[in-house]
Short mmCIF file of C-alpha atoms in Angstrom, two decimals:
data_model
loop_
_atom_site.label_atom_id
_atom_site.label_comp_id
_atom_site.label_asym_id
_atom_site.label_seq_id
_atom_site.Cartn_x
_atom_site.Cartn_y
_atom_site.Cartn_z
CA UNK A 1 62.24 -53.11 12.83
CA UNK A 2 59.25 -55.20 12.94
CA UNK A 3 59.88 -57.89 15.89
CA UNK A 4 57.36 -60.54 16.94
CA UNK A 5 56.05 -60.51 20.58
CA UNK A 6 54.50 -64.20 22.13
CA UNK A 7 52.05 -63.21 24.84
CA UNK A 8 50.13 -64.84 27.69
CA UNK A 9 46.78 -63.29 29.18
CA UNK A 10 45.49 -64.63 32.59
CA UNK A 11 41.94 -63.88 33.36
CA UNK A 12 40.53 -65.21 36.94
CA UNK A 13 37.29 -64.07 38.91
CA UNK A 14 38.24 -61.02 41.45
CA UNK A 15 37.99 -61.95 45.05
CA UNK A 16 34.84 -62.31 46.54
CA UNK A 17 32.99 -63.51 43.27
CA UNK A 18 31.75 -66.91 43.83
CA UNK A 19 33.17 -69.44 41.58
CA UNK A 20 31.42 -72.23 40.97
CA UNK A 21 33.27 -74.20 38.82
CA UNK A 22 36.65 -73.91 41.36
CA UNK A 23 34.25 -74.94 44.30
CA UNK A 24 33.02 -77.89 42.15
CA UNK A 25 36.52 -79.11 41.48
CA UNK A 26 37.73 -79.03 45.06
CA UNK A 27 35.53 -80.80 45.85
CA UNK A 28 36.15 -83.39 43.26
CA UNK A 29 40.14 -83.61 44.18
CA UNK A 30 39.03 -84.33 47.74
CA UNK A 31 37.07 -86.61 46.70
CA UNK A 32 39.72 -88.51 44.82
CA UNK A 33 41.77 -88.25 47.79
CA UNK A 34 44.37 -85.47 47.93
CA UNK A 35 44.30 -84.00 51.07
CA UNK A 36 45.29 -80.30 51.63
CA UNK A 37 43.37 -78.83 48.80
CA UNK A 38 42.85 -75.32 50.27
CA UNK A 39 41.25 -73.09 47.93
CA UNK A 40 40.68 -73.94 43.57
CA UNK A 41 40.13 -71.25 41.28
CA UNK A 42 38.96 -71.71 37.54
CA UNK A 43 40.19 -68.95 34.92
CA UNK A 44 41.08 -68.17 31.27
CA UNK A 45 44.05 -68.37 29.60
CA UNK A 46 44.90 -66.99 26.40
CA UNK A 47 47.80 -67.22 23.97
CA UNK A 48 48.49 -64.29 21.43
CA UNK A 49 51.27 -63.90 18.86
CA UNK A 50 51.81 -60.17 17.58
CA UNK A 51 54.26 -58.03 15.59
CA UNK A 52 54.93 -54.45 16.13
CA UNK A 53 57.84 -52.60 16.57
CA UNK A 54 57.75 -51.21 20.30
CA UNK A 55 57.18 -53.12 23.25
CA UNK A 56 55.64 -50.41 24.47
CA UNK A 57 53.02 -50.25 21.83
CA UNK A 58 52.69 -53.91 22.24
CA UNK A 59 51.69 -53.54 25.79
CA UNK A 60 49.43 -50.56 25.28
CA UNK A 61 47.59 -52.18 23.10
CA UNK A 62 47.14 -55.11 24.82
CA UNK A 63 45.57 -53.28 27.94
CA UNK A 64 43.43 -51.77 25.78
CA UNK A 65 41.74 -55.37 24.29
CA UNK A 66 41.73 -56.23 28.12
CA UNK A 67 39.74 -53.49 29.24
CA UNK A 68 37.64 -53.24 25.74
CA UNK A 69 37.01 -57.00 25.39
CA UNK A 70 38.64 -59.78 26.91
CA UNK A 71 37.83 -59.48 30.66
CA UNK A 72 34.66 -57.87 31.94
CA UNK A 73 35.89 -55.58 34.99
CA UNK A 74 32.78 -56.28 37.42
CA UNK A 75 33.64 -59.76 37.85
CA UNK A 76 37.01 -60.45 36.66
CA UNK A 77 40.74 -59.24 36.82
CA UNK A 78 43.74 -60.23 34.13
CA UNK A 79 47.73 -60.56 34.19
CA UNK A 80 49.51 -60.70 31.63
CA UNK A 81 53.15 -61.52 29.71
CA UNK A 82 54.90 -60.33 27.27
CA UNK A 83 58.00 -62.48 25.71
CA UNK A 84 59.83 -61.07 22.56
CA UNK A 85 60.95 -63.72 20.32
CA UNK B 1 2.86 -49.56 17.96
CA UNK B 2 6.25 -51.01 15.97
CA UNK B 3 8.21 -53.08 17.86
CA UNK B 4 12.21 -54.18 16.40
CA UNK B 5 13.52 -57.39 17.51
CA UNK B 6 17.62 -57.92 16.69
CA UNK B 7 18.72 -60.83 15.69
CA UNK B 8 22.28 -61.97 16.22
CA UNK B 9 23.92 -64.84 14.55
CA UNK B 10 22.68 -67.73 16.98
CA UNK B 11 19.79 -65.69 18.24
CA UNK B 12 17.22 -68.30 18.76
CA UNK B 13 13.82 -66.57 20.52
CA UNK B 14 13.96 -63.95 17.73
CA UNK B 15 10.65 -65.79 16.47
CA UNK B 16 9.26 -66.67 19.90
CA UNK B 17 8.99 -62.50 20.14
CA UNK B 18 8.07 -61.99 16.99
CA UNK B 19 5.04 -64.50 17.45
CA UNK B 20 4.50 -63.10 20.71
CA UNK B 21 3.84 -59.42 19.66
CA UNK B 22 2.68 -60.21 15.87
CA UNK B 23 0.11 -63.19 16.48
CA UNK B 24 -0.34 -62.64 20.70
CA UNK B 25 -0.37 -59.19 21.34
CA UNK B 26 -1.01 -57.80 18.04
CA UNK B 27 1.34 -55.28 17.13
CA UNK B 28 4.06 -54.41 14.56
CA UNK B 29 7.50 -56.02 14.55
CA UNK B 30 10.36 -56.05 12.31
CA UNK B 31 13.30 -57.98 12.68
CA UNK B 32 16.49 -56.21 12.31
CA UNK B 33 19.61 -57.67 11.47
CA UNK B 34 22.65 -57.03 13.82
CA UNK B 35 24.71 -55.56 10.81
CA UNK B 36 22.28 -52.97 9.99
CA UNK B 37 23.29 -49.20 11.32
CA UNK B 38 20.43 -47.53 11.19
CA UNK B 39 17.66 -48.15 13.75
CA UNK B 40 14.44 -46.32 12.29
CA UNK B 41 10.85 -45.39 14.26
CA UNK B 42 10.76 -48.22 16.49
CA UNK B 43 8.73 -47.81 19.99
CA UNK B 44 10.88 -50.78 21.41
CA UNK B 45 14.04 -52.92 20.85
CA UNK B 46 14.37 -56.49 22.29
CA UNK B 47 17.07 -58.61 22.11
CA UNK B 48 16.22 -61.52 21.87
CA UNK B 49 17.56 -64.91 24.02
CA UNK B 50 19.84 -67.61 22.10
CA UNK B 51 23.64 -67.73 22.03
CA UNK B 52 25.28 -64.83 20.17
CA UNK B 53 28.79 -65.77 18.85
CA UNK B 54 28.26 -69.05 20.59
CA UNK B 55 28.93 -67.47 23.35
CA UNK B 56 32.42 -67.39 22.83
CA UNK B 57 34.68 -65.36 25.58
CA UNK B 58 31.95 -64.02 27.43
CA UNK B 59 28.15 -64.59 27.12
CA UNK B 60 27.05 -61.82 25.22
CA UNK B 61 31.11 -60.24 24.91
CA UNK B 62 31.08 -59.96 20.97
CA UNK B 63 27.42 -59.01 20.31
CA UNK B 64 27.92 -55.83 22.26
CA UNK B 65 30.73 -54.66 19.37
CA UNK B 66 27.73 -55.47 16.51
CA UNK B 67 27.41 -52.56 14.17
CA UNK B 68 23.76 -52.35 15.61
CA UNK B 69 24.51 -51.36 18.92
CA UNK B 70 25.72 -47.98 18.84
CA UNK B 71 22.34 -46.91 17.81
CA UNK B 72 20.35 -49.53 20.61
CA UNK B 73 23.02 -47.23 22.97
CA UNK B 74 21.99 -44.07 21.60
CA UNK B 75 18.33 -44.94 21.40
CA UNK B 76 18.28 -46.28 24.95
CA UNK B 77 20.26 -43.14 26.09
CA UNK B 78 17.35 -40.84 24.59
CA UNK B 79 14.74 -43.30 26.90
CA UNK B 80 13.44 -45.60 24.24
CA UNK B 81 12.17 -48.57 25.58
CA UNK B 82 15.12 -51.63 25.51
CA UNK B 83 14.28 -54.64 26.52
CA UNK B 84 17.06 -57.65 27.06
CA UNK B 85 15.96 -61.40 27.45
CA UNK B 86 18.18 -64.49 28.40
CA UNK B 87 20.83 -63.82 26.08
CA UNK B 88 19.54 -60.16 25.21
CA UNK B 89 20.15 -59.38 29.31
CA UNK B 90 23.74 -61.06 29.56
CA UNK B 91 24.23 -58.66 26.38
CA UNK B 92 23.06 -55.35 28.18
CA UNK B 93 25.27 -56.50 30.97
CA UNK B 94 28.12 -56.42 28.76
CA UNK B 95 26.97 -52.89 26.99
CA UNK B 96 27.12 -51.58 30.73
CA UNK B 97 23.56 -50.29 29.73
CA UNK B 98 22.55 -52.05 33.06
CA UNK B 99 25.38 -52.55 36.23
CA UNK B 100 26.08 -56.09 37.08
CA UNK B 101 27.85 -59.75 35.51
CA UNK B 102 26.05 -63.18 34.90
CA UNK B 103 28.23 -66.11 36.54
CA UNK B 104 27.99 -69.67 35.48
CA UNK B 105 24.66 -71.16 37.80
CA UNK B 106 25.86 -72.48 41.17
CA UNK B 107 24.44 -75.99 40.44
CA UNK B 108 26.47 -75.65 36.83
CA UNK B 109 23.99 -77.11 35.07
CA UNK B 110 21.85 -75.39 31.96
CA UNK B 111 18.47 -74.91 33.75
CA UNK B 112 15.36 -75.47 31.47
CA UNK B 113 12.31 -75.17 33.27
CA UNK B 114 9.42 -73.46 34.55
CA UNK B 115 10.01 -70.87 37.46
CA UNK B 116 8.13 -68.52 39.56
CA UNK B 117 8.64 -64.71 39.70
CA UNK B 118 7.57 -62.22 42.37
CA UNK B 119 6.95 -58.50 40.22
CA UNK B 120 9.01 -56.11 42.63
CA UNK B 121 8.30 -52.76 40.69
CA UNK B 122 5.39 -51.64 38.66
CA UNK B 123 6.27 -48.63 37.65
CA UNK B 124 7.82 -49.65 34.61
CA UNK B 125 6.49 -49.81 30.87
CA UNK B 126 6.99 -53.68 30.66
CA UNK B 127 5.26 -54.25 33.85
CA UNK B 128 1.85 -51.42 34.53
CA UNK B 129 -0.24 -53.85 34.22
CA UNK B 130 1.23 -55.94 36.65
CA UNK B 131 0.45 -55.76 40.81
CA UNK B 132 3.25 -55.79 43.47
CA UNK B 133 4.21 -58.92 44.30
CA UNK B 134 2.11 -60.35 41.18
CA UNK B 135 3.61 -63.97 40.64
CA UNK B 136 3.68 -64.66 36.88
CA UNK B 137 5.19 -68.40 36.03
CA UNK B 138 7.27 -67.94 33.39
CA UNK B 139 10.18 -70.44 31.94
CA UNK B 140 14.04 -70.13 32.23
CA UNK B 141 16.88 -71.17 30.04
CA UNK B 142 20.37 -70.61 30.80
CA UNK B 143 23.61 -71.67 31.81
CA UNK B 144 25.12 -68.39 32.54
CA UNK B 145 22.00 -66.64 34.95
CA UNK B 146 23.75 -66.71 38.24
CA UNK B 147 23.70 -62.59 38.65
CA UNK B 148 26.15 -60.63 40.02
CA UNK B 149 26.53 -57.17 41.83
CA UNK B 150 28.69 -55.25 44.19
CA UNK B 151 27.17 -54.06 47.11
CA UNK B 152 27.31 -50.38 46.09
CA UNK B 153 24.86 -51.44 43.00
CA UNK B 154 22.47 -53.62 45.24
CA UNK B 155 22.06 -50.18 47.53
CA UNK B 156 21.45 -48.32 44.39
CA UNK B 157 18.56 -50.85 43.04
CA UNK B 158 17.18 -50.38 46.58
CA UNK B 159 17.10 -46.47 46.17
CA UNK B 160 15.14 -46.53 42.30
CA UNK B 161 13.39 -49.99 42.50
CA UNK B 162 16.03 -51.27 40.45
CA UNK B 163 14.77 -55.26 40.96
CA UNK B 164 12.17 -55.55 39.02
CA UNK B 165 11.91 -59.49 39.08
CA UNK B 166 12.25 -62.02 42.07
CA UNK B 167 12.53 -65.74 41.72
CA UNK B 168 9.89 -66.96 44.28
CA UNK B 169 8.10 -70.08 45.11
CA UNK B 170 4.53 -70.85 44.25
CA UNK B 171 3.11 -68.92 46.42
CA UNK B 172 5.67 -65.57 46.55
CA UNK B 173 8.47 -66.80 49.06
CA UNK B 174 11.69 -65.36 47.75
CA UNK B 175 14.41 -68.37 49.77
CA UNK B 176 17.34 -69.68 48.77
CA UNK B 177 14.97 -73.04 47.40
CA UNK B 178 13.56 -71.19 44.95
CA UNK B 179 16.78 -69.28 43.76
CA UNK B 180 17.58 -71.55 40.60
CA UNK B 181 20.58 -70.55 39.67
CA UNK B 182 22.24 -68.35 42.34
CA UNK B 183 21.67 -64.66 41.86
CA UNK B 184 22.65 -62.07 44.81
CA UNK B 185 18.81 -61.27 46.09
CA UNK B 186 17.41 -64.03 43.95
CA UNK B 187 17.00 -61.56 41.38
CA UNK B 188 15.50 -62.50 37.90
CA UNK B 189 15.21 -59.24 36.44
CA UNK B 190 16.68 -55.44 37.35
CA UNK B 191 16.10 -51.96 35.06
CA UNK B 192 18.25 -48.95 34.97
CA UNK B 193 17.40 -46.17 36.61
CA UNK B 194 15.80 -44.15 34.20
CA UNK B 195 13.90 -47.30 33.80
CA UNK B 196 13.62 -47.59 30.20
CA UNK B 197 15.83 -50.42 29.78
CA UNK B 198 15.25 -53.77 31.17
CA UNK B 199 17.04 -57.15 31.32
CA UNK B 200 15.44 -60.59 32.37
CA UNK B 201 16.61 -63.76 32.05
CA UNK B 202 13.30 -65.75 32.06
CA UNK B 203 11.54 -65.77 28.88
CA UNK B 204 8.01 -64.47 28.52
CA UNK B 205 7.97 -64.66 24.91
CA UNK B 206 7.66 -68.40 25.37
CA UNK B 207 4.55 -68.42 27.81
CA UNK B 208 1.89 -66.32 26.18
CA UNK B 209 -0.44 -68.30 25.96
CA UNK B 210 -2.39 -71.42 27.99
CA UNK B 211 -1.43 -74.05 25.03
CA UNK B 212 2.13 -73.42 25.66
CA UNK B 213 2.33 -73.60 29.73
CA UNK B 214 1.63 -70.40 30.72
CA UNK B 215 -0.03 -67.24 29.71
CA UNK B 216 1.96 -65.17 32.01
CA UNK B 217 4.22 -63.78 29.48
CA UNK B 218 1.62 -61.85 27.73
CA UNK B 219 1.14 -59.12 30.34
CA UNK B 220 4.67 -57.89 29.99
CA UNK B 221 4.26 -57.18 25.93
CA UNK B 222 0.26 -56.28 27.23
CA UNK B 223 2.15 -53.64 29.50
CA UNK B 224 4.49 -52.57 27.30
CA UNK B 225 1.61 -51.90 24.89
CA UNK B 226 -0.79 -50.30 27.31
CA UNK B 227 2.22 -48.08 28.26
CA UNK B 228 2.39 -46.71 24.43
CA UNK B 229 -1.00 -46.00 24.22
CA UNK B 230 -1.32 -44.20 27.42
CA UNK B 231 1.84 -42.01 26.27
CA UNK B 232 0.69 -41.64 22.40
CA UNK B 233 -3.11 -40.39 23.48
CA UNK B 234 -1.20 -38.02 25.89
CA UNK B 235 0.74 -36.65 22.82
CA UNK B 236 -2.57 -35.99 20.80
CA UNK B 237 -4.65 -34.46 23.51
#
């Protein structure tokens, strides 16, 4: 049976990479006043719907499009969900 | 000499090169659309700066899945001469046909300007011509230039002369004041090791000649030219 699968793909900078646009906004919340802002880090998030039959398969397949296109290992790392609805 | 320049929807230096070799250097070109499959006799590919895919994702992410690029692969693979500008670089990067990532710039701001360069290694086709620690003046235009490598790769670029390209100041002083945008080692430009494949982010293809700027462009198609030559006459004798 053909079940549809709702799906949420975090992509951040690995540790160690600089990130410029998190440095850039902790700096603006300090600015604005909140105090205790530690450490900001600016990712990608992506929302996928998809039908297959095996959750398996579903998850497969979604490591591959990681590793083949949506997150370039030398500078980023990914987590992911997978909900069945 | 025929040179092939790809064009990607949302190159936009495609005709900066093909000026630059056709009207400045004087040598073939053909432009070659990313949905072609067959590459045929070309001396050297460049890929050209712009935004491919609007950048979407990933500067250069979906470009690298063009039907086009399994044969740049194959022909860089066998040594041909590949050469990646601005976007063309970021696009290499993602091909893994050079090591390394291009981060937003650490000001994040698109930088549009004139910049210096320090030439690190001469032993390459695109730079013979050149002297160590030439400094050519030569524009940039990015948003996404700030490069990227672990320290494993910055040993290895130490071991085969792997920089090719320095950002400097007028007078050859590589500091962090004359890093525009950020790169590990101020680095502008790297090769592989085989050295037939280079990426740079600053465009020469926009500087060859006086009227423009700067003529310091030209000696980077001039080398790549004198290069051919040197090899072809080789190949008769």
């Amino acid at each position: 049976m053909v079940r549809n699968f709702q799906i949420q793909i975090n992509i951040s900078l690995k540790k160690g990479v600089a990130d410029p646009q998190g440095a850039t906004i902790k700096h603006a919340l300090e600015s604005l006043g909140y105090p205790g802002v530690e450490k900001v880090r600016m990712g990608k998030y992506l929302q996928m719907e998809m039908q297959a039959e095996d959750p398996r398969q579903v998850e497969k397949q979604l490591k591959d499009m990681c590793q083949k296109l949506l997150v370039n290992p030398v500078i980023e790392e990914y987590t992911y969900q997978i909900r069945m609805s | 000499m025929k040179f092939g320049v790809i064009v990607f929807p949302g190159s936009n230096c495609d005709y900066d090169c093909y000026y630059a070799i056709k009207s400045i250097v004087g040598e073939q070109v053909d432009f070659i659309w990313h949905k072609e499959e067959i590459l045929n006799d070309y001396d050297c590919l460049i890929l050209p700066g712009g935004f491919s895919y609007g950048d979407y994702l990933r500067t250069g992410a979906i470009a690298r899945f063009s039907p086009i690029m399994s044969g740049i692969e194959q022909f860089a693979r066998k040594g041909g001469s590949v050469m990646g500008i601005c976007n063309g670089f970021q696009i290499l990067l993602e091909m893994n046909l050079l090591p390394g990532a291009m981060r937003k710039n650490q000001n994040l701001s698109f930088i549009c300007r004139y910049v210096y360069l320090r030439v690190e290694n001469t032993h390459l086709t695109y730079t013979g011509l050149c002297r160590v620690g030439q400094i050519l003046k030569i524009p940039i235009a990015h948003f996404e230039g700030n490069y990227y490598a672990d320290e494993k790769t910055l040993k290895g670029f130490q071991e085969y002369g792997g920089i090719v390209f320095r950002y400097c100041d007028k007078e050859g002083r590589v500091a962090e004041e004359s890093n525009p945008n950020g790169s590990v080692e101020a680095i502008a430009g790297i090769c592989n090791p085989a050295g037939n494949v280079l990426g740079m982010m600053p465009h020469p293809e926009r500087c060859c000649e006086s009227l423009l700027g700067s003529p310091d462009g030209r000696i980077i198609f001039e080398s790549i030219v004198a290069n051919f030559q040197k090899r072809t006459m080789g190949r008769k004798r």
